[in-house]
Tab-separated table of C-alpha atoms and ligand atoms in Angstrom:
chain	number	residue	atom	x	y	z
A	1380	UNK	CA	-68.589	-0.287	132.430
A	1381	UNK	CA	-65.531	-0.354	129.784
A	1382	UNK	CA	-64.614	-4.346	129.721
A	1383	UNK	CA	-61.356	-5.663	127.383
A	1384	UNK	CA	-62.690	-7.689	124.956
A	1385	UNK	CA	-60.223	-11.610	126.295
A	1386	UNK	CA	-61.968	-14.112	124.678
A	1387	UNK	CA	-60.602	-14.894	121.211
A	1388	UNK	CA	-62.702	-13.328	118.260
A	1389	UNK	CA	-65.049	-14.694	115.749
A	1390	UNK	CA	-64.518	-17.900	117.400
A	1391	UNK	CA	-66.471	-19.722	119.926
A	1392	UNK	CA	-64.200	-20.181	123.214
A	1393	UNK	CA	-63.204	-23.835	124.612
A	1394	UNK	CA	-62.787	-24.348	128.516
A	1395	UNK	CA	-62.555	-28.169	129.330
A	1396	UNK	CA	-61.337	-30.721	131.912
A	1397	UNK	CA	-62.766	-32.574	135.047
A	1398	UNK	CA	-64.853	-31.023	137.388
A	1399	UNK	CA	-61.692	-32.029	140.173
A	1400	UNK	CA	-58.200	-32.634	139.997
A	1401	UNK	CA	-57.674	-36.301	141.690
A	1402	UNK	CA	-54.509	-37.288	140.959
A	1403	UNK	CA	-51.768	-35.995	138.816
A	1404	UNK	CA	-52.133	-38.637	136.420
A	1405	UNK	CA	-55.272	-38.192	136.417
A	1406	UNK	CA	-54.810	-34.367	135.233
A	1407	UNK	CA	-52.138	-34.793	132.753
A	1408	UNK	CA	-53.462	-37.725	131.448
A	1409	UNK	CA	-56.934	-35.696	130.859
A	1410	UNK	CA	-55.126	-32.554	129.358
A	1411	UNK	CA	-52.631	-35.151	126.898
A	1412	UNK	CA	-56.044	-36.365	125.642
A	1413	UNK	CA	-58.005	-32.887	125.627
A	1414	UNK	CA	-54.756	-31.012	123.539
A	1415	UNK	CA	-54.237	-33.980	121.187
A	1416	UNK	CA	-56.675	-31.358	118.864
A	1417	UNK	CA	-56.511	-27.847	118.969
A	1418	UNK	CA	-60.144	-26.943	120.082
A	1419	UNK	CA	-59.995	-26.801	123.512
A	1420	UNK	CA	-58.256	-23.008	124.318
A	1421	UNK	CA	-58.130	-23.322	128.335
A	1422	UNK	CA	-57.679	-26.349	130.919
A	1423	UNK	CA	-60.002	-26.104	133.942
A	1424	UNK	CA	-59.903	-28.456	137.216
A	1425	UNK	CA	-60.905	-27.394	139.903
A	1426	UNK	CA	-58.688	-27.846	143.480
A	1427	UNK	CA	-60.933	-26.553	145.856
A	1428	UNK	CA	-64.546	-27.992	146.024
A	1429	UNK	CA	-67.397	-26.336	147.700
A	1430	UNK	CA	-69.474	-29.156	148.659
A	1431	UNK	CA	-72.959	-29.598	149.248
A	1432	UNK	CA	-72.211	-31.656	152.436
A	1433	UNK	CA	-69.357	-32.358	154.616
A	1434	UNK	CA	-67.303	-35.171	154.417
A	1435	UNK	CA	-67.568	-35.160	150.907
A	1436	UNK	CA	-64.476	-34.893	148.544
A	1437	UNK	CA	-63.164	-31.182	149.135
A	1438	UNK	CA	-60.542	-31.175	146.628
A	1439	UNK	CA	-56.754	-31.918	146.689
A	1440	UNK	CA	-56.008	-28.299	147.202
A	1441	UNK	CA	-52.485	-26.458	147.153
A	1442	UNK	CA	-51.119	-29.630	145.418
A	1443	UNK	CA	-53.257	-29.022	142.397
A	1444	UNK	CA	-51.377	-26.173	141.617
A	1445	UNK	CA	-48.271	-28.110	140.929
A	1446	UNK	CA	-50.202	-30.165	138.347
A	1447	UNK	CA	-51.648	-27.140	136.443
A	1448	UNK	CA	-49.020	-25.633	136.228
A	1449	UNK	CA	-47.103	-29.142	134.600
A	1450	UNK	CA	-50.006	-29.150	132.473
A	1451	UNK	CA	-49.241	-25.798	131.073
A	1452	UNK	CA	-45.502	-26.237	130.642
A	1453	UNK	CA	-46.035	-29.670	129.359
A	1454	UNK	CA	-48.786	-28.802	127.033
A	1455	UNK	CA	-48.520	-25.512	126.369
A	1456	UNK	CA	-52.185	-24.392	127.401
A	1457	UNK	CA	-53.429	-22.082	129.526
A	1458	UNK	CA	-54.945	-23.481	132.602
A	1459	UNK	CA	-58.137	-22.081	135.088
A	1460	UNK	CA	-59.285	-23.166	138.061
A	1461	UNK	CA	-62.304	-21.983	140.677
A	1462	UNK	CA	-61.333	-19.540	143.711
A	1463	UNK	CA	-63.613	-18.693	146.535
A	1464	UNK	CA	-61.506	-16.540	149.273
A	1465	UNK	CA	-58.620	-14.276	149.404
A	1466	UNK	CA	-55.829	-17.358	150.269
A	1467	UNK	CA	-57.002	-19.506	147.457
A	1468	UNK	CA	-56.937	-16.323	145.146
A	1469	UNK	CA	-53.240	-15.327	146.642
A	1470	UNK	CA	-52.245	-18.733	146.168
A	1471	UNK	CA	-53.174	-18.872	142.193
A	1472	UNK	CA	-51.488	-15.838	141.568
A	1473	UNK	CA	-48.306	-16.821	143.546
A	1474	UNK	CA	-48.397	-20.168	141.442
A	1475	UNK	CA	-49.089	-17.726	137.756
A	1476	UNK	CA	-52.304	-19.981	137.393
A	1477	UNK	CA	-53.400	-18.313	134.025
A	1478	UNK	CA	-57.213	-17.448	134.628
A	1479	UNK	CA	-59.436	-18.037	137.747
A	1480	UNK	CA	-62.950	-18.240	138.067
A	1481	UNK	CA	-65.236	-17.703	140.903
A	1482	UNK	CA	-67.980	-20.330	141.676
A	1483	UNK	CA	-72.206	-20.330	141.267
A	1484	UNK	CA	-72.011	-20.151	145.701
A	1485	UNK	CA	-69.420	-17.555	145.674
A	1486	UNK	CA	-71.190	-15.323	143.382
A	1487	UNK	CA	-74.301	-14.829	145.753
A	1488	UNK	CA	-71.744	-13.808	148.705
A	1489	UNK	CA	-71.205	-9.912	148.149
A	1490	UNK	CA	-68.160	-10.165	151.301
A	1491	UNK	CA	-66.497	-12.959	149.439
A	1492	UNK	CA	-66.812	-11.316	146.085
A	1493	UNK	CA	-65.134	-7.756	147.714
A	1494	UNK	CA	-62.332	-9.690	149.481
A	1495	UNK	CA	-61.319	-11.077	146.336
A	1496	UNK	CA	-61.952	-8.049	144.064
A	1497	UNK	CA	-59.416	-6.225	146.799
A	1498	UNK	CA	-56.767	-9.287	146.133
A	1499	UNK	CA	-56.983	-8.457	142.633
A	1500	UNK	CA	-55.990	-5.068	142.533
A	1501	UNK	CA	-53.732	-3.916	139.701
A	1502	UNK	CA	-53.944	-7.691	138.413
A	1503	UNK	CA	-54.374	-8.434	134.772
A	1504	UNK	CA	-55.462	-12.160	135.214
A	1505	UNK	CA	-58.834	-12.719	133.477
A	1506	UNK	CA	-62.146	-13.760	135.588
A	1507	UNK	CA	-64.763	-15.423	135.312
A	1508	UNK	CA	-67.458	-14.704	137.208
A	1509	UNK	CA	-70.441	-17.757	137.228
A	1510	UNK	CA	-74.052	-16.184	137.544
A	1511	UNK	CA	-75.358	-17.152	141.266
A	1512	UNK	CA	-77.252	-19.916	141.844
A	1513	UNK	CA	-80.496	-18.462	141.656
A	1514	UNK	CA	-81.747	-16.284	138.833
A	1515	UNK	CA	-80.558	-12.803	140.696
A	1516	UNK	CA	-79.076	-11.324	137.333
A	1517	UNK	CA	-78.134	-7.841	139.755
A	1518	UNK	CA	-76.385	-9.911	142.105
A	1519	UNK	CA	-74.551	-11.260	139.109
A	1520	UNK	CA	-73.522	-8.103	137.688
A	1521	UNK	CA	-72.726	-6.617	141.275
A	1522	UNK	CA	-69.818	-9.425	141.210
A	1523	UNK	CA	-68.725	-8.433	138.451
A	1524	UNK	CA	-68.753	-4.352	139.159
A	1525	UNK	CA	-66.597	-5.538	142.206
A	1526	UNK	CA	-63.744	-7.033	140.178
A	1527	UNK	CA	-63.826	-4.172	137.722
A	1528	UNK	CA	-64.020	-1.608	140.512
A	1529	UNK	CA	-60.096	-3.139	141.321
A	1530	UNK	CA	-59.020	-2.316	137.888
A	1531	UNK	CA	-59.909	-5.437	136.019
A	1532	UNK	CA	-61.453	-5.283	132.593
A	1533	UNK	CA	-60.582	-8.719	131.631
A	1534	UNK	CA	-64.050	-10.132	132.869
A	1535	UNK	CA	-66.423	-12.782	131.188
A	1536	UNK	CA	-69.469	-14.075	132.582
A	1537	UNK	CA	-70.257	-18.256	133.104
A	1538	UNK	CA	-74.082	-18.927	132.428
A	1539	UNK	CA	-73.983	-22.016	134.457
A	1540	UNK	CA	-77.544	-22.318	135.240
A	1541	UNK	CA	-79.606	-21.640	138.414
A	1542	UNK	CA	-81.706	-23.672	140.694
A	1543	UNK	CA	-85.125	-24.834	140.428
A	1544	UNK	CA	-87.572	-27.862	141.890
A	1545	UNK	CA	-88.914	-27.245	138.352
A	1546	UNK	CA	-85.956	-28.108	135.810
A	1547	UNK	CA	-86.136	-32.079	135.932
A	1548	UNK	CA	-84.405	-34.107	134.083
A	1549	UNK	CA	-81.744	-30.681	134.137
A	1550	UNK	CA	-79.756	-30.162	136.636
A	1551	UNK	CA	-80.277	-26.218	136.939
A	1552	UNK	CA	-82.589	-24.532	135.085
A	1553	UNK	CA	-81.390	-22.640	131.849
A	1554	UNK	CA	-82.170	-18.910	132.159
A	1555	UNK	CA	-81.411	-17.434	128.752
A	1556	UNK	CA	-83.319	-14.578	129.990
A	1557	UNK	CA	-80.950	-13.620	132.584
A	1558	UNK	CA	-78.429	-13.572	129.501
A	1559	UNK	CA	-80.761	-11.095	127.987
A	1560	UNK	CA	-80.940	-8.757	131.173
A	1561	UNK	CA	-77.069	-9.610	131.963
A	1562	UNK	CA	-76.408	-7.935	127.952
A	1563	UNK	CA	-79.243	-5.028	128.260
A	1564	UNK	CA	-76.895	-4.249	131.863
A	1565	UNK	CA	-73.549	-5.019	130.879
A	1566	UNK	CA	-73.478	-4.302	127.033
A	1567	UNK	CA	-69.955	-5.019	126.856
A	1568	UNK	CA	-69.635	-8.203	128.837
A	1569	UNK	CA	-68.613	-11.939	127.170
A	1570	UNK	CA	-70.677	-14.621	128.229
A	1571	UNK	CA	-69.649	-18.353	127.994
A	1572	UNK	CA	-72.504	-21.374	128.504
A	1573	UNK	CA	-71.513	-24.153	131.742
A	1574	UNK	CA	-73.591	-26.742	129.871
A	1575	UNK	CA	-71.820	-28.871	132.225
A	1576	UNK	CA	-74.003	-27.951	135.222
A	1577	UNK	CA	-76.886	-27.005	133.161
A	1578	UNK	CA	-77.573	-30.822	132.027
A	1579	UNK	CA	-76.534	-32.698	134.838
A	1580	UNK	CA	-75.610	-35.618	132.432
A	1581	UNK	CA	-74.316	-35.739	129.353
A	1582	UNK	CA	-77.249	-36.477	127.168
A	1583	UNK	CA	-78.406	-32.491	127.036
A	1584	UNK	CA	-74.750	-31.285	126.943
A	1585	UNK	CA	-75.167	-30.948	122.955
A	1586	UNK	CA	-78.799	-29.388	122.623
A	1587	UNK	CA	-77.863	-26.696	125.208
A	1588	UNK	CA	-74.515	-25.980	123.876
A	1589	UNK	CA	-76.356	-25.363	120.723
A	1590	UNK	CA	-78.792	-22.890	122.289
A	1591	UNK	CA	-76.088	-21.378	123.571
A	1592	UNK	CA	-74.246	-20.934	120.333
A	1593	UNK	CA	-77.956	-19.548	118.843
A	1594	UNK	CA	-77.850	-17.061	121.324
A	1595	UNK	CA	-74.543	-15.692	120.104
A	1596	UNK	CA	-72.752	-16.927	123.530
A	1597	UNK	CA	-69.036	-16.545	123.458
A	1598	UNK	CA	-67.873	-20.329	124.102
A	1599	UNK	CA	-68.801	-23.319	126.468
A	1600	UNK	CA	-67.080	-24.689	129.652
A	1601	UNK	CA	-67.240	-28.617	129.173
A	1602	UNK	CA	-66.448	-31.001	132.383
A	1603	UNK	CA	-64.688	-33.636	130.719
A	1604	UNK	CA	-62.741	-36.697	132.206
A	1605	UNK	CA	-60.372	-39.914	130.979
A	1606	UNK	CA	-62.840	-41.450	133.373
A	1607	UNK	CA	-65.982	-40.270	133.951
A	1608	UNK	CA	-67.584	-43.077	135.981
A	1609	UNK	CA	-64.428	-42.693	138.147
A	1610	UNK	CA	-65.011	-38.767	138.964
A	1611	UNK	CA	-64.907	-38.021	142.973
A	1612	UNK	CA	-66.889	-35.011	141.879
A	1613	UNK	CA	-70.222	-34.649	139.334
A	1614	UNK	CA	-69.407	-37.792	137.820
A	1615	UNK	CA	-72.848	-38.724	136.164
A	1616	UNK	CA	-72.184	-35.465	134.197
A	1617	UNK	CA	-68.417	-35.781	133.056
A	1618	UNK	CA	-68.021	-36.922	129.458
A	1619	UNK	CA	-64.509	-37.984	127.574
A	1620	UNK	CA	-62.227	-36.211	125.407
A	1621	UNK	CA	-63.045	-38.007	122.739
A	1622	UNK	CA	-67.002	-37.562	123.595
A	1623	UNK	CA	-66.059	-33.442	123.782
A	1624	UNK	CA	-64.498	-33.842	120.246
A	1625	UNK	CA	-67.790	-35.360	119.051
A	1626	UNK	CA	-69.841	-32.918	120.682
A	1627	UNK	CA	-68.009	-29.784	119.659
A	1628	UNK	CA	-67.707	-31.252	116.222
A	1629	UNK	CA	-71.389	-31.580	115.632
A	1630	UNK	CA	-71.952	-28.057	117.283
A	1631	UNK	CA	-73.420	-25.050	113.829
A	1632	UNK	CA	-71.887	-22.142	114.894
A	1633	UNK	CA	-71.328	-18.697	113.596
A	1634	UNK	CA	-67.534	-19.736	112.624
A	1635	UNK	CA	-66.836	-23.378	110.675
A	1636	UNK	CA	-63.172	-23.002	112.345
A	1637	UNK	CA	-64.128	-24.732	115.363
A	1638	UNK	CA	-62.843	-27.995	115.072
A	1639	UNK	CA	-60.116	-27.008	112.454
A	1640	UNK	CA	-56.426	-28.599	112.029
B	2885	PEP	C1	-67.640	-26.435	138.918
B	2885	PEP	O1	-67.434	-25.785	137.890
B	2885	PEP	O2	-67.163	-27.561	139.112
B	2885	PEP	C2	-68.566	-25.884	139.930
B	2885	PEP	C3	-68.495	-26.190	141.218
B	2885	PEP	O3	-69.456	-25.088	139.362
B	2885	PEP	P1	-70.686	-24.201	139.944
B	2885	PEP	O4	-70.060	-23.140	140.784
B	2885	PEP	O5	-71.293	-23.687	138.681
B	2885	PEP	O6	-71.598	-25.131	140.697
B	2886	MN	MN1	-68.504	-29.724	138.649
């Protein structure tokens, strides 16, 4: 499988901003803080929330849009958010949402993967595909093989960690291995670290971002928030921009350009 190399190179790629869009002052005020230094290369929030349980916060939907897309006129930075079915796909790409990715419970549904591999036909937008929440590394590549079977080569893989009774005090259980068998099938393929959803707080957010950047991982996807303790969504895990600054700045990586200008 021929992938285009998207992710900038010789330098570890930034993806940060809360877990959901709330408000819009939330968002902007989040992305004013996040592009006050140069670090971060792509705003995330995600609009529509797959929840555990109903009843739970689902997301603001549609409306989100609008904000992104004032966050990337405003601030001049691309923006991502999560898609899980053709109309929220259609919907990004009506709105020229700059990258989408496709969720951990997404990944595991083949259907869900096809129906939106079919909506991206001739489409350039980049993907990112988030390994399934268990530790199926085929199932992983499968999604991707769908959304390069429409044409796209602009795909990069989320290691975002996968379920276990036996990763306390993580969240999901790292499974660097799965990287291993994700590179030995897809030899092409970028991979970014979800430390995020690794951790499950912030206090392991740094060690595994490290690992991450040891294993020659492309970049990082950091939830970060003005508020954290105010999140509708993984709030115990949500750090601030000015936390994210101090994380990425003690980060050794391959390149000392990280947290340059
Ligand atoms: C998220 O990024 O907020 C999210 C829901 O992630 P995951 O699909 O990895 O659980
Ligand atoms: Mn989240």
């Amino acid at each position: 499988m021929k992938l285009h190399k998207t992710l900038v190179k010789n330098k570890p790629f930034i993806i940060a901003g809360p877990c959901s869009a709330e408000t819009k002052s939330q968002i902007l005020n989040t992305a004013k803080e996040i592009c006050k230094k140069s670090f971060v290369n792509v705003f995330r929030a995600g609009i529509w929330k797959p929840r555990t349980k109903p009843n739970d916060f689902e997301g603001v939907g549609e409306i989100g849009l609008n904000w992104l897309k004032e966050v990337k006129e405003t601030y001049k930075i691309p923006v991502i958010t999560e898609v899980a079915n053709t109309r929220q796909t259609e919907s990004c790409l009506n709105n020229n949402i700059d990258m989408i990715w496709i969720g951990a419970r997404t990944t595991v549904n083949p259907f869900y993967v096809q129906e939106i591999a079919n909506v991206l036909k001739g489409v350039e937008i980049p993907v990112f595909v988030k390994n399934p929440i268990h530790g199926d590394v085929k199932l992983w590549a499968g999604a991707i093989e769908r959304i390069h079977n429409s044409g796209n080569k602009r795909i990069i893989a989320i290691h975002r960690g996968c379920y276990s009774n036996h990763c306390f005090p993580l969240r999901n259980n790292p499974n660097w291995r799965m990287i291993k068998e994700l590179r030995k099938l897809l030899p092409d393929i970028e991979i970014i670290c979800d430390p995020s959803h690794i951790s499950g707080s912030p206090k392991f957010i740094q060690s595994i971002s490290q690992k991450a950047f040891d294993l020659n991982l492309n970049g990082l996807m950091i939830e970060t928030h003005i508020k954290p303790n105010k999140a509708r969504t993984d709030a115990f895990q949500q750090i601030t921009p000015k936390q994210l600054e101090c994380l990425l700045g003690s980060l050794i990586n391959t390149t000392p350009k990280l947290l340059k200008k």
